[in-house]
Protein backbone atom coordinates (compact mmCIF):
# COMPACT_ATOMS: atom_id res chain seq x y z
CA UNK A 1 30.90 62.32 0.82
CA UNK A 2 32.60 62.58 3.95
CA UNK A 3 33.42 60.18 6.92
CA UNK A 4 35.90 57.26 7.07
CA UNK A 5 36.66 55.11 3.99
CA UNK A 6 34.22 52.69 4.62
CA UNK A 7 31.50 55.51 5.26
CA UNK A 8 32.29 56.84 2.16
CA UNK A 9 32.03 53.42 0.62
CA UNK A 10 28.83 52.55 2.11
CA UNK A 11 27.60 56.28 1.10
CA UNK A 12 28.83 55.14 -2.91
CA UNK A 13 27.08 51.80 -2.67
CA UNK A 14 23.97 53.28 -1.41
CA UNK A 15 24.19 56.06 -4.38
CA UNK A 16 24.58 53.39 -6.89
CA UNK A 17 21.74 51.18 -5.38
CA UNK A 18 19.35 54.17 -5.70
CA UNK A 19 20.39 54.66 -9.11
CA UNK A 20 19.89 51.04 -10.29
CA UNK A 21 16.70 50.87 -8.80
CA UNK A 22 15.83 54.26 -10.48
CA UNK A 23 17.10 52.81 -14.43
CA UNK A 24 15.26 49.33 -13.37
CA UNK A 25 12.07 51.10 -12.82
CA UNK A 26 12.70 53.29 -16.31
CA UNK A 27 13.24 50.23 -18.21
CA UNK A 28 11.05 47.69 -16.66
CA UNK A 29 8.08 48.89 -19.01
CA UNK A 30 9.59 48.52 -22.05
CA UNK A 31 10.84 45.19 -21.36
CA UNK A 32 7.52 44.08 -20.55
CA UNK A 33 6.45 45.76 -23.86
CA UNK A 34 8.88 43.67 -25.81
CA UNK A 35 8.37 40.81 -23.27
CA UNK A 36 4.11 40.92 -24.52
CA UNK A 37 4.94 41.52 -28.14
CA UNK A 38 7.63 38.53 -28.26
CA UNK A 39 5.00 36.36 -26.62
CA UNK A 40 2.72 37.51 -29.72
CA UNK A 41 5.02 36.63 -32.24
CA UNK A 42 5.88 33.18 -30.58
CA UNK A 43 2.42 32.00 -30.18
CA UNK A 44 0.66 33.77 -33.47
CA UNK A 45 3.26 34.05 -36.04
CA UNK A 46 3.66 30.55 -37.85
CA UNK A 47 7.44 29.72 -37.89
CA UNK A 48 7.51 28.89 -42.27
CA UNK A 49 6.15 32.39 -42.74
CA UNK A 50 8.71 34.05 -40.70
CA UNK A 51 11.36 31.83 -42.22
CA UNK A 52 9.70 32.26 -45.35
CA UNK A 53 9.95 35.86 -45.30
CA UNK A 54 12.91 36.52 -43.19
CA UNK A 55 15.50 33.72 -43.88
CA UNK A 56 18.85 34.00 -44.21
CA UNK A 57 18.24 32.88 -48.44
CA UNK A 58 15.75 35.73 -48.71
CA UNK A 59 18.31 38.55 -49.80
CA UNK A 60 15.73 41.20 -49.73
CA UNK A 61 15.07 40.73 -46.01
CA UNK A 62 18.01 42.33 -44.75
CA UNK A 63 17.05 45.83 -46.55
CA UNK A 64 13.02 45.36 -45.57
CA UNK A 65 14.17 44.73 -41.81
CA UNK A 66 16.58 47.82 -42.19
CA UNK A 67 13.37 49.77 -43.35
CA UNK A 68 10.86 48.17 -41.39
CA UNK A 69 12.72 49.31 -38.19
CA UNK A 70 12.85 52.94 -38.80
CA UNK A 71 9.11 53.83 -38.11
CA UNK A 72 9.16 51.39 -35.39
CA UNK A 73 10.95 53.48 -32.83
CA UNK A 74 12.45 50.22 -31.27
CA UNK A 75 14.22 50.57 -28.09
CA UNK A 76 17.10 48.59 -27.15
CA UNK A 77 15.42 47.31 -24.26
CA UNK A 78 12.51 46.27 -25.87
CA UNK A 79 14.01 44.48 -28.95
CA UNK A 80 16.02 42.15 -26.96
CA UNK A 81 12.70 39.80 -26.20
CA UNK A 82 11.63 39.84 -29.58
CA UNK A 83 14.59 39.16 -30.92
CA UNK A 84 14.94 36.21 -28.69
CA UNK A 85 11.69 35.18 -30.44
CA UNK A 86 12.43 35.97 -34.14
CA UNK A 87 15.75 34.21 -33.55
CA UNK A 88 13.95 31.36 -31.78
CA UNK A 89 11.43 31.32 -34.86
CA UNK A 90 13.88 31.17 -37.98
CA UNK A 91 14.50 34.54 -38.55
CA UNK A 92 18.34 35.08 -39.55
CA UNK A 93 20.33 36.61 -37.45
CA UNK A 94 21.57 39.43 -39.57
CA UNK A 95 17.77 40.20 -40.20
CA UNK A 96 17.40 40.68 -36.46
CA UNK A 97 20.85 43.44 -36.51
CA UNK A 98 18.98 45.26 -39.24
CA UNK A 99 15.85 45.38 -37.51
CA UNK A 100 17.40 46.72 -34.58
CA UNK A 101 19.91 48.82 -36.49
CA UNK A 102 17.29 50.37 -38.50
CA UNK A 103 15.39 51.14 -35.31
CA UNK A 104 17.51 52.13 -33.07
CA UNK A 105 19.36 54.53 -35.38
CA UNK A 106 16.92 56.45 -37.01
CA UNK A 107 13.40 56.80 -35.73
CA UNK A 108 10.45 58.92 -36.63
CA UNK A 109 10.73 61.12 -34.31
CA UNK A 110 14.58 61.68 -34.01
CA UNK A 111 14.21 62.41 -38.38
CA UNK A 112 11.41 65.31 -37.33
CA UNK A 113 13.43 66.72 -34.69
CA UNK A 114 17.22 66.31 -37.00
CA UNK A 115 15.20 67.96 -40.08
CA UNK A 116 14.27 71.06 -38.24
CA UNK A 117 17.85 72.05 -37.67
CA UNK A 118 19.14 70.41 -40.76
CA UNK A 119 18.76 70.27 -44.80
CA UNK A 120 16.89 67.80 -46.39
CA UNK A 121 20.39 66.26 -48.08
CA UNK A 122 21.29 65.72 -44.61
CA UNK A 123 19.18 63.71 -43.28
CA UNK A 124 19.05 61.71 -46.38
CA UNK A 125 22.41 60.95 -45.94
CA UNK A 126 22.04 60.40 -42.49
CA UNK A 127 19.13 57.86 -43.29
CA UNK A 128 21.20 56.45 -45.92
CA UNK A 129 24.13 56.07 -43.69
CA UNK A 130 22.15 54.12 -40.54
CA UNK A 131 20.36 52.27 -43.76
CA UNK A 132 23.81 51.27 -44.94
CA UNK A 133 25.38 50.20 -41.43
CA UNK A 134 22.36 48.26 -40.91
CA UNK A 135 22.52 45.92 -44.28
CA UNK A 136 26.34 45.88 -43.65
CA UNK A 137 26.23 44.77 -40.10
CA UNK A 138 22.71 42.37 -41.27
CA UNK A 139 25.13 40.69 -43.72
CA UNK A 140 28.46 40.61 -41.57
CA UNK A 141 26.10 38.36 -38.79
CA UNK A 142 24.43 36.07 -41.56
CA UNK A 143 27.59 35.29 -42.65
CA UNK A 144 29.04 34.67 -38.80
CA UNK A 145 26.57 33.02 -37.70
């Protein structure tokens, strides 16, 4: 950049506007994703059985949610709706962390790509690790909030 301070300034915001616009357009479809399968889960899923099955009494939740978000290959961007909605519905809060813990940590296809380069007591105990964090940061929230 080159030019006056304020040139330069006005070259900086103009960068930064181009980028924003770029990471809105990247991110945009998986918010609608999340946006569409909240929706689902507020209209279709009855609020007992999600509080039935995902309460803050049910103490086998928190591991299940852990689990349950590994294949799921949540992004960040998309589990922010839904978890507006399982909040919304009864679902504890620390459920919600493991959920998103569990899929944001260690997806399907981050474990296939990790176990060609390492042994299988590796990614056990990286599984086991983002497994851990997740119950431990589940159970930290339910008893926060």
């Amino acid at each position: 950049m080159s030019g006056s301070f304020f040139e330069r300034q006005r070259q900086a915001i103009s960068i930064a506007a181009n980028n924003s616009r770029a990471l809105f357009k990247n991110v945009l479809p998986y918010l609608m994703v999340g946006a569409g399968l909240g929706a689902f889960i507020h209209e279709f899923i009855p609020t007992e059985l999600l509080m039935k099955f995902a309460g803050a009494d049910q103490i086998w939740a928190l591991p299940l949610a852990a689990v349950l978000g590994i294949p799921m290959y949540i992004r960040t961007e998309t589990m922010i709706p839904v978890a507006s909605v399982l909040m919304s519905k009864g679902v504890a809060p620390g459920v919600v962390i493991a959920l998103i813990i569990g899929g944001a940590g260690a997806s399907l296809p981050e474990i296939s790509l990790l176990s060609s380069m390492f042994e299988r007591k590796m990614i056990a105990a990286f599984l086991a690790s983002v497994f851990s964090v997740a119950i431990i940061t589940g159970c930290v929230f339910n008893l926060i909030l």
